CSV table of C-alpha atoms in Angstrom, one decimal:
chain,number,residue,atom,x,y,z
A,1,MET,CA,0.0,-0.2,0.2
A,2,SER,CA,0.9,3.7,-0.6
A,3,ASP,CA,3.4,2.4,-3.4
A,4,VAL,CA,3.4,4.7,-6.3
A,5,LEU,CA,3.3,3.0,-9.8
A,6,ARG,CA,4.2,4.1,-13.1
A,7,TYR,CA,0.9,4.1,-15.6
A,8,THR,CA,2.2,5.0,-19.0
A,9,ALA,CA,0.4,5.8,-22.0
A,10,SER,CA,1.7,2.9,-24.3
A,11,LYS,CA,0.7,0.2,-21.5
A,12,ASP,CA,3.2,-1.7,-21.8
A,13,THR,CA,3.4,-4.8,-19.4
A,14,ALA,CA,7.0,-5.9,-20.8
A,15,PRO,CA,9.5,-3.6,-18.2
A,16,ALA,CA,9.0,-4.3,-14.3
A,17,THR,CA,10.0,-0.6,-14.0
A,18,VAL,CA,9.7,2.6,-15.7
A,19,ASP,CA,11.3,5.8,-14.9
A,20,GLY,CA,12.6,4.5,-11.3
A,21,PHE,CA,8.7,3.2,-10.5
A,22,ASP,CA,7.0,-0.2,-10.8
A,23,ASN,CA,4.9,-0.4,-14.0
A,24,PHE,CA,1.4,-0.9,-13.4
A,25,PHE,CA,1.1,-2.9,-16.1
A,26,PHE,CA,3.4,-5.4,-15.1
A,27,VAL,CA,2.5,-5.8,-11.7
A,28,THR,CA,-0.8,-6.0,-12.5
A,29,GLY,CA,-0.3,-8.7,-15.6
A,30,SER,CA,-2.2,-11.8,-15.3
A,31,PRO,CA,-1.1,-14.6,-18.1
A,32,GLY,CA,-3.3,-14.8,-20.9
A,33,GLN,CA,-5.5,-12.4,-20.0
A,34,LYS,CA,-6.6,-9.1,-21.1
A,35,ARG,CA,-4.6,-5.8,-19.5
A,36,ALA,CA,-6.3,-4.2,-16.3
A,37,GLN,CA,-6.5,-0.3,-16.7
A,38,LEU,CA,-7.6,2.7,-14.9
A,39,GLU,CA,-8.9,4.5,-17.9
A,40,ALA,CA,-12.1,5.8,-16.3
A,41,GLY,CA,-12.4,6.3,-12.7
A,42,ILE,CA,-14.8,3.2,-12.4
A,43,ASN,CA,-13.3,0.1,-14.2
A,44,ALA,CA,-15.1,-3.0,-13.9
A,45,MET,CA,-13.1,-6.2,-15.3
A,46,ALA,CA,-15.2,-8.5,-17.6
A,47,LYS,CA,-17.1,-11.0,-15.6
A,48,VAL,CA,-16.1,-14.8,-16.0
A,49,LYS,CA,-18.3,-17.8,-15.9
A,50,ALA,CA,-17.0,-19.8,-13.3
A,51,SER,CA,-18.4,-23.4,-12.3
A,52,ASP,CA,-20.6,-22.2,-9.4
A,53,GLY,CA,-22.0,-18.8,-11.2
A,54,MET,CA,-20.8,-15.8,-12.7
A,55,ARG,CA,-17.8,-13.7,-11.1
A,56,ARG,CA,-16.5,-10.3,-11.4
A,57,PRO,CA,-12.9,-10.3,-10.6
A,58,ALA,CA,-12.4,-6.8,-9.2
A,59,VAL,CA,-13.7,-3.3,-10.1
A,60,MET,CA,-10.7,-1.0,-10.1
A,61,ILE,CA,-11.1,2.6,-8.9
A,62,ARG,CA,-9.2,5.7,-9.8
A,63,SER,CA,-9.6,9.0,-8.2
A,64,SER,CA,-7.9,12.1,-9.4
A,65,PRO,CA,-7.6,14.8,-6.8
A,66,TRP,CA,-6.4,17.5,-9.5
A,67,LYS,CA,-9.7,17.0,-11.0
A,68,ALA,CA,-11.7,17.9,-7.9
A,69,GLY,CA,-13.9,20.7,-8.4
A,70,THR,CA,-13.7,21.0,-12.0
A,71,GLU,CA,-16.5,21.3,-14.4
A,72,GLN,CA,-15.2,17.7,-15.5
A,73,THR,CA,-15.6,16.3,-11.9
A,74,PRO,CA,-17.5,18.5,-9.6
A,75,TRP,CA,-17.2,16.4,-6.7
A,76,HIS,CA,-14.4,15.9,-4.1
A,77,ASP,CA,-13.9,12.3,-3.1
A,78,VAL,CA,-12.3,11.7,0.3
A,79,PHE,CA,-9.3,9.2,0.9
A,80,ASP,CA,-9.0,8.7,4.6
A,81,ILE,CA,-7.1,5.4,4.3
A,82,ASP,CA,-5.3,5.6,7.6
A,83,ASN,CA,-8.9,5.0,9.3
A,84,GLY,CA,-9.9,2.7,6.5
A,85,HIS,CA,-12.7,4.9,5.0
A,86,VAL,CA,-13.5,6.3,1.5
A,87,ARG,CA,-16.2,8.3,0.3
A,88,TYR,CA,-16.2,7.8,-3.5
A,89,PHE,CA,-18.7,9.6,-5.7
A,90,GLY,CA,-20.2,7.7,-8.8
A,91,ASP,CA,-19.7,8.7,-12.2
A,92,HIS,CA,-22.6,10.6,-13.2
A,93,LYS,CA,-22.5,13.8,-14.5
A,94,PRO,CA,-24.8,17.1,-15.1
A,95,GLU,CA,-25.0,17.0,-18.8
A,96,MET,CA,-26.0,12.8,-18.8
A,97,ALA,CA,-29.5,12.1,-19.8
A,98,LYS,CA,-29.7,8.4,-18.6
A,99,PRO,CA,-31.0,7.2,-15.2
A,100,VAL,CA,-28.6,7.9,-12.6
A,101,GLY,CA,-27.8,4.5,-11.8
A,102,THR,CA,-27.1,3.6,-14.8
A,103,THR,CA,-24.1,4.7,-16.1
A,104,THR,CA,-21.3,2.2,-16.4
A,105,GLY,CA,-19.4,2.9,-13.2
A,106,ASN,CA,-22.5,3.6,-11.0
A,107,ALA,CA,-24.0,0.2,-12.3
A,108,ALA,CA,-20.7,-1.6,-11.6
A,109,LEU,CA,-21.0,-0.2,-8.1
A,110,LEU,CA,-24.4,-1.0,-7.5
A,111,GLU,CA,-24.1,-4.3,-8.7
A,112,ALA,CA,-21.0,-5.0,-6.0
A,113,PHE,CA,-22.9,-3.0,-3.2
A,114,GLY,CA,-25.5,-5.8,-3.8
A,115,SER,CA,-22.9,-8.9,-3.6
A,116,HIS,CA,-21.3,-6.9,-0.5
A,117,GLN,CA,-24.6,-6.8,1.1
A,118,ALA,CA,-24.7,-11.0,0.5
A,119,PRO,CA,-26.5,-12.7,3.6
A,120,THR,CA,-24.8,-15.6,3.1
A,121,ALA,CA,-20.7,-16.5,2.8
A,122,GLU,CA,-21.4,-18.4,-0.8
A,123,GLY,CA,-22.9,-15.0,-1.7
A,124,ARG,CA,-19.8,-12.8,-0.1
A,125,ALA,CA,-17.3,-15.5,-1.8
A,126,ALA,CA,-18.3,-14.1,-5.2
A,127,ALA,CA,-18.4,-10.6,-4.1
A,128,ALA,CA,-15.9,-8.3,-6.2
A,129,PRO,CA,-13.5,-6.6,-4.5
A,130,LEU,CA,-12.5,-2.7,-4.9
A,131,LEU,CA,-9.0,-2.2,-5.7
A,132,LEU,CA,-8.3,1.7,-4.8
A,133,PHE,CA,-6.0,3.7,-6.7
A,134,ARG,CA,-5.6,7.8,-6.5
A,135,SER,CA,-3.9,10.0,-9.1
A,136,VAL,CA,-0.7,11.3,-7.9
A,137,SER,CA,1.6,14.2,-8.9
A,138,LYS,CA,5.5,13.0,-9.8
A,139,ASN,CA,8.2,15.3,-11.5
A,140,GLY,CA,5.8,17.6,-11.9
A,141,LYS,CA,3.2,15.9,-13.8
A,142,VAL,CA,-0.3,15.5,-12.7
A,143,LYS,CA,-0.2,12.6,-15.0
A,144,GLY,CA,1.2,8.9,-15.4
A,145,HIS,CA,1.3,8.0,-11.8
A,146,VAL,CA,-0.9,6.3,-9.5
A,147,GLN,CA,-1.0,5.3,-5.7
A,148,PHE,CA,-1.9,2.0,-4.4
A,149,CYS,CA,-4.5,2.4,-1.6
A,150,GLY,CA,-5.4,-0.9,-0.6
A,151,VAL,CA,-8.8,-3.4,-1.0
A,152,ALA,CA,-12.2,-2.2,-0.1
A,153,LEU,CA,-16.0,-3.1,0.3
A,154,ILE,CA,-19.1,-1.0,-0.2
A,155,GLU,CA,-20.6,-0.4,3.2
A,156,ARG,CA,-23.2,2.0,2.1
A,157,ALA,CA,-24.6,3.4,-1.0
A,158,GLU,CA,-26.7,6.7,-1.4
A,159,ARG,CA,-28.2,9.5,-4.2
A,160,VAL,CA,-27.0,12.8,-3.6
A,161,VAL,CA,-27.9,16.1,-5.0
A,162,GLN,CA,-24.7,17.7,-6.5
A,163,TRP,CA,-24.1,21.3,-8.1
A,164,GLY,CA,-21.8,22.0,-11.1
A,165,GLY,CA,-20.9,21.0,-14.5
A,166,GLN,CA,-20.8,23.7,-17.6
A,167,THR,CA,-24.5,24.3,-16.6
A,168,GLN,CA,-23.4,25.1,-13.0
A,169,SER,CA,-26.9,23.4,-11.8
A,170,THR,CA,-27.8,20.8,-9.6
A,171,PHE,CA,-27.9,17.1,-10.6
A,172,THR,CA,-28.3,13.4,-9.2
A,173,ASN,CA,-25.5,11.1,-8.2
A,174,TYR,CA,-24.4,8.2,-6.0
A,175,VAL,CA,-21.9,8.2,-3.4
A,176,PHE,CA,-20.3,5.0,-1.6
A,177,ASP,CA,-18.7,4.9,1.8
A,178,LEU,CA,-16.0,2.2,1.2
A,179,VAL,CA,-14.5,0.4,4.0
A,180,VAL,CA,-10.6,-0.2,3.4
A,181,ILE,CA,-9.7,-3.5,4.4
A,182,ASP,CA,-6.7,-4.2,6.9
A,183,LEU,CA,-3.7,-5.9,5.1
A,184,THR,CA,-1.6,-6.2,8.2
A,185,ALA,CA,-1.4,-9.7,7.9
A,186,GLU,CA,-0.1,-9.2,4.4
A,187,ASP,CA,2.6,-6.5,5.3
A,188,ASP,CA,0.4,-4.2,3.7
A,189,LYS,CA,0.5,-5.9,0.4
A,190,LEU,CA,-1.8,-7.4,-2.1
A,191,ASP,CA,-1.0,-10.4,-4.0
A,192,TRP,CA,-2.2,-10.0,-7.5
A,193,GLU,CA,-2.2,-14.1,-7.4
A,194,TRP,CA,-5.8,-13.4,-5.6
A,195,ILE,CA,-7.3,-11.0,-8.7
A,196,THR,CA,-5.5,-13.5,-11.5
A,197,ALA,CA,-7.2,-16.4,-9.8
A,198,ARG,CA,-10.6,-14.8,-9.6
A,199,ARG,CA,-10.1,-14.2,-13.5
A,200,ASP,CA,-9.8,-17.7,-14.2
A,201,PRO,CA,-13.3,-19.4,-15.0
A,202,ASP,CA,-11.9,-22.8,-14.0
A,203,ARG,CA,-11.4,-21.9,-10.2
A,204,THR,CA,-14.4,-21.6,-8.1
A,205,ASP,CA,-15.0,-18.9,-5.7
A,206,ALA,CA,-13.7,-21.4,-2.7
A,207,GLU,CA,-10.6,-21.7,-4.3
A,208,VAL,CA,-9.8,-18.2,-5.0
A,209,LEU,CA,-11.1,-17.1,-1.5
A,210,LYS,CA,-7.9,-19.1,-0.1
A,211,LEU,CA,-5.6,-16.5,-2.0
A,212,ALA,CA,-7.3,-13.7,-0.7
A,213,PRO,CA,-6.2,-11.3,2.3
A,214,THR,CA,-6.9,-12.7,5.4
A,215,ALA,CA,-9.1,-9.9,6.4
A,216,TRP,CA,-11.0,-10.4,3.3
A,217,GLN,CA,-11.8,-14.0,4.5
A,218,GLU,CA,-13.2,-12.9,7.7
A,219,TRP,CA,-15.3,-10.6,6.2
A,220,VAL,CA,-16.7,-13.4,3.7
A,221,LYS,CA,-17.4,-15.7,6.7
A,222,HIS,CA,-18.9,-13.4,9.0
A,223,GLY,CA,-20.6,-10.7,7.2
A,224,HIS,CA,-20.9,-7.3,8.2
A,225,SER,CA,-20.3,-7.8,12.0
A,226,VAL,CA,-16.6,-8.0,11.7
A,227,LEU,CA,-16.3,-4.3,9.7
A,228,PRO,CA,-15.0,-2.7,12.9
A,229,LYS,CA,-12.5,-5.7,13.1
A,230,VAL,CA,-11.1,-6.1,9.6
A,231,ARG,CA,-11.2,-2.2,8.7
A,232,ARG,CA,-7.6,-0.6,8.3
A,233,ARG,CA,-6.5,1.6,11.0
A,234,VAL,CA,-3.0,2.2,11.3
A,235,ALA,CA,-2.9,2.7,14.9
A,236,ARG,CA,-3.4,-1.1,15.0
A,237,SER,CA,-0.1,-1.7,13.3
A,238,GLN,CA,1.5,-0.2,16.6
A,239,VAL,CA,-0.7,-2.6,18.9
A,240,VAL,CA,1.6,-5.5,20.0
A,241,LYS,CA,-0.8,-8.7,20.9
A,242,VAL,CA,-0.8,-9.6,24.1
A,243,ARG,CA,0.9,-13.2,23.5
A,244,ASP,CA,3.9,-11.2,22.2
A,245,GLN,CA,3.9,-9.3,25.2
A,246,LYS,CA,4.3,-12.9,27.6
A,247,PRO,CA,7.4,-14.5,28.0
A,248,THR,CA,7.7,-18.4,26.0
A,249,PRO,CA,5.7,-20.6,28.6
A,250,GLY,CA,8.5,-22.8,30.6
A,251,SER,CA,11.3,-20.3,29.9
A,252,SER,CA,13.6,-18.5,32.4
A,253,LEU,CA,12.0,-15.3,31.8
A,254,GLU,CA,8.4,-16.7,32.5
A,255,ALA,CA,10.0,-18.2,35.9
A,256,ASP,CA,11.9,-14.9,36.8
A,257,LEU,CA,8.7,-13.1,35.9
A,258,GLN,CA,7.0,-15.1,38.3
A,259,ALA,CA,9.7,-14.6,40.9
A,260,VAL,CA,9.8,-10.9,40.7
A,261,TYR,CA,5.6,-10.8,40.7
A,262,LYS,CA,5.9,-12.9,44.1
A,263,ARG,CA,8.6,-11.2,45.4
A,264,PHE,CA,6.5,-8.1,45.4
A,265,ASP,CA,2.8,-9.1,45.7
A,266,ASN,CA,2.6,-8.6,49.4
A,267,ASP,CA,4.9,-5.3,49.0
A,268,LYS,CA,3.6,-3.0,46.2
A,269,HIS,CA,5.4,-0.2,47.6
A,270,ALA,CA,8.7,-1.9,47.0
A,271,PHE,CA,7.8,-2.4,43.6
A,272,GLU,CA,7.2,1.1,43.1
A,273,VAL,CA,11.2,1.3,43.8
A,274,LEU,CA,11.8,-1.0,41.5
A,275,ALA,CA,9.7,0.3,38.7
A,276,ALA,CA,11.2,3.8,39.2
A,277,VAL,CA,14.3,2.1,38.5
A,278,VAL,CA,13.8,0.3,35.2
A,279,ALA,CA,11.6,3.6,34.3
A,280,ALA,CA,15.1,5.6,34.8
A,281,LYS,CA,17.3,2.8,32.6
A,282,VAL,CA,14.7,3.0,29.9
A,283,MET,CA,14.6,6.7,29.9
A,284,ARG,CA,18.0,7.1,29.8
A,285,ALA,CA,18.5,4.6,26.7
A,286,SER,CA,17.3,7.5,24.7
A,287,GLY,CA,20.5,9.2,25.1
A,288,HIS,CA,19.0,12.0,27.3
A,289,LYS,CA,19.4,13.0,30.9
A,290,TYR,CA,16.8,11.4,33.1
A,291,ASN,CA,16.5,12.6,36.8
A,292,GLU,CA,14.9,10.2,39.3
A,293,GLY,CA,12.7,12.1,41.8
A,294,TRP,CA,10.7,10.3,44.7
A,295,LEU,CA,7.9,8.0,45.4
A,296,THR,CA,4.4,9.3,46.2
A,297,ARG,CA,2.4,8.8,49.3
A,298,ARG,CA,0.7,5.1,49.2
A,299,SER,CA,-2.9,6.5,49.2
A,300,GLY,CA,-4.4,9.2,47.5
A,301,ASP,CA,-1.4,9.1,44.6
A,302,GLY,CA,-3.8,10.1,41.9
A,303,GLY,CA,-2.6,7.9,39.3
A,304,ALA,CA,1.1,8.6,40.3
A,305,ASP,CA,3.4,6.1,42.2
A,306,PHE,CA,6.7,8.0,41.2
A,307,VAL,CA,7.7,11.6,39.6
A,308,GLY,CA,11.1,11.9,37.4
A,309,ARG,CA,12.4,14.5,35.3
A,310,LEU,CA,13.5,14.3,31.7
A,311,ASP,CA,16.1,16.7,30.6
A,312,LEU,CA,16.1,17.4,26.8
A,313,GLY,CA,19.2,19.6,25.5
A,314,SER,CA,20.9,22.7,27.4
A,315,GLY,CA,20.4,26.3,28.0
A,316,LEU,CA,18.1,28.0,25.8
A,317,ALA,CA,17.8,24.9,23.5
A,318,GLY,CA,16.6,22.8,26.1
A,319,THR,CA,13.8,22.2,28.3
A,320,LYS,CA,12.6,20.0,31.1
A,321,LEU,CA,9.9,17.5,31.2
A,322,VAL,CA,8.1,16.1,34.1
A,323,VAL,CA,7.3,12.3,34.3
A,324,LEU,CA,4.8,10.5,36.1
A,325,GLY,CA,5.0,6.6,36.8
A,326,GLN,CA,2.4,4.5,38.0
A,327,ALA,CA,3.5,0.8,39.0
A,328,LYS,CA,1.3,-2.4,38.9
A,329,CYS,CA,2.6,-5.3,40.5
A,330,ILE,CA,-0.3,-8.0,39.2
A,331,LYS,CA,-0.5,-11.2,37.9
A,332,PRO,CA,1.6,-12.0,34.8
A,333,ASP,CA,-1.5,-13.2,32.8
A,334,SER,CA,-3.6,-10.2,34.2
A,335,LEU,CA,-4.4,-7.2,31.7
A,336,VAL,CA,-3.9,-3.6,31.9
A,337,SER,CA,-7.1,-1.8,30.7
A,338,ALA,CA,-7.6,1.5,29.0
A,339,GLU,CA,-9.4,2.7,32.0
A,340,GLN,CA,-6.2,2.0,34.6
A,341,ILE,CA,-4.0,3.8,31.8
A,342,ALA,CA,-6.3,6.6,31.9
A,343,ARG,CA,-5.6,7.5,35.3
A,344,VAL,CA,-1.9,8.4,34.5
A,345,VAL,CA,-3.0,10.5,31.7
A,346,ALA,CA,-5.9,12.6,33.8
A,347,ARG,CA,-2.6,13.8,35.9
A,348,LEU,CA,-0.7,14.8,32.6
A,349,ARG,CA,-0.4,18.4,32.1
A,350,ARG,CA,1.0,19.8,28.9
A,351,GLY,CA,5.1,19.2,28.5
A,352,TRP,CA,4.6,15.9,31.1
A,353,ILE,CA,5.0,12.5,30.2
A,354,GLY,CA,4.0,9.5,32.0
A,355,VAL,CA,5.6,5.6,32.3
A,356,TYR,CA,3.5,2.8,33.1
A,357,VAL,CA,5.3,-0.3,34.5
A,358,THR,CA,3.8,-3.7,35.4
A,359,THR,CA,4.1,-7.4,35.6
A,360,GLY,CA,1.4,-7.8,33.5
A,361,SER,CA,0.5,-6.9,29.9
A,362,TYR,CA,-1.4,-4.4,28.3
A,363,SER,CA,-4.8,-5.0,26.3
A,364,GLU,CA,-5.0,-4.3,22.9
A,365,PRO,CA,-7.7,-2.0,23.2
A,366,ALA,CA,-6.0,0.3,25.7
A,367,GLN,CA,-2.8,0.3,23.5
A,368,LEU,CA,-5.2,1.0,20.8
A,369,GLU,CA,-6.8,3.9,22.7
A,370,MET,CA,-3.3,5.3,23.8
A,371,VAL,CA,-2.2,5.2,19.9
A,372,GLU,CA,-5.1,7.1,18.4
A,373,ASP,CA,-5.1,9.4,21.3
A,374,GLN,CA,-1.8,10.3,21.1
A,375,TYR,CA,-1.2,10.2,24.7
A,376,PRO,CA,2.3,10.5,25.8
A,377,VAL,CA,2.7,7.2,27.9
A,378,VAL,CA,5.7,4.7,27.9
A,379,LEU,CA,4.3,1.4,28.4
A,380,ILE,CA,7.0,-1.2,30.0
A,381,ASN,CA,5.2,-4.9,30.3
A,382,GLY,CA,6.2,-7.6,32.7
A,383,GLN,CA,8.4,-9.4,29.8
A,384,ASP,CA,10.3,-6.0,29.2
A,385,LEU,CA,10.6,-5.5,33.0
A,386,ILE,CA,12.5,-8.6,33.3
A,387,LYS,CA,14.7,-7.7,30.2
A,388,GLU,CA,15.5,-4.8,31.9
A,389,LEU,CA,16.5,-6.0,35.1
A,390,TYR,CA,19.0,-8.7,33.0
A,391,GLU,CA,20.8,-6.1,31.6
A,392,ILE,CA,21.4,-4.3,35.1
A,393,ALA,CA,21.8,-8.0,37.0
A,394,GLY,CA,24.6,-8.8,34.3
A,395,LYS,CA,26.6,-5.7,34.4
A,396,ASP,CA,26.2,-5.0,38.2
A,397,HIS,CA,25.4,-8.3,40.2
A,398,GLY,CA,26.5,-11.3,38.0
A,399,GLY,CA,23.6,-12.4,36.6
A,400,ASP,CA,21.7,-13.2,39.7
A,401,LEU,CA,18.2,-11.7,38.9
A,402,MET,CA,17.0,-11.5,42.8
A,403,ALA,CA,19.9,-10.3,44.2
A,404,CYS,CA,19.9,-7.8,41.8
A,405,VAL,CA,16.4,-6.8,42.9
A,406,ASP,CA,17.5,-6.8,46.5
A,407,ALA,CA,20.4,-4.6,45.5
A,408,LEU,CA,18.5,-2.3,43.8
A,409,LEU,CA,16.1,-1.6,47.0
A,410,ARG,CA,18.7,-1.5,49.4
A,411,SER,CA,20.4,1.3,47.1
A,412,ARG,CA,17.2,3.4,47.1
A,413,SER,CA,15.2,4.9,49.9
A,414,LEU,CA,11.6,3.7,50.4
A,415,GLU,CA,10.6,7.3,51.7
A,416,VAL,CA,7.7,9.2,49.9
A,417,PHE,CA,7.5,12.8,49.6
A,418,ASN,CA,4.0,14.9,49.5
A,419,ARG,CA,5.1,17.1,46.9
A,420,ARG,CA,3.8,18.2,43.9
A,421,PRO,CA,4.9,17.1,40.5
A,422,GLU,CA,5.9,20.2,39.2
A,423,GLU,CA,8.4,20.9,41.7
A,424,ILE,CA,10.7,18.6,40.4
A,425,LEU,CA,11.3,21.4,37.7
A,426,LEU,CA,13.1,23.2,40.6
A,427,ASP,CA,15.4,20.4,41.5
């Protein structure tokens, strides 16, 4: 996704690249089949007659932002690819006399919409995917380059009244709300073999479905109920699955995490000391100066267990950031929720950051909310906690993890301060 392809006037399929860009006609080539083209805004591939019925391989859509608002294209398509949404206007124009739903493009999309609304998995398996492209300018030219924007299906279709054209009058058209599906499982790539297979009349719908992106297969199986799950969201790519936050079962890392949890399960205040030490190590890893502050009082801390300060730059070219830390010693198989992280976020002021240290893991919804809302919070899960301790133990304590933990506790004060976090800026 987001790759720019060279769309040449010659439509030559031979070279893999043209002018330093992947050749659209080479990339979309299917042996023995006609060339895929983007000559119009809506380009429906010819149907094939498979053993289980007629099947349209795909509908290829091209949006030309540079034409938006002109007499030729009086509408403005919306491409919000990061959030998996495209609002695409059909091809009916003011000067057209034919009914609004019978133009070539609108008819193809309305037909696709019908299959996308199919109530059965068998019906959805035959549905044509929408392949999205957007014209982009390169080297000062507005033509000749297209950007691949993903695979989509139609969620809604409605008639709208628009204004424009040579007559500067109102006219009726269709607008389609598209769901761009998540291609994370495919590393944000589309395997053209899926489309090639859909063009083969000897392949059944079930056979070609096996080549479809994972999200498309999920939608075919479950229908519109899974649209929130299969919709593309860039923030989702920054979410670490819970299973990947946990040590391998039976590993020494898992055993050490359990040991640390048991050591502090009945001494949560002491765990705050350990969390503050690990947080300091993580902060310093970026190369900036980090000053450890103090622990907050045991009750009524308002979502902060320790306070620190991150110094960036120096003099007039520097600034100091308050760091609020939260420590949670919980069972290693437990999850930290979005609500728990929100307690730290609620305490943050402009220019402050948070750090959350736990022996458990962070739920995926909690991470997604943090990324989408751009919360300035560093998350350290149980697995990473132990890895940081390994580095400390290996350097200073002969590799003995629990000896390292005890030494860290002896070297730090458990004293708490009833000070306001911003006072650390004065230290």
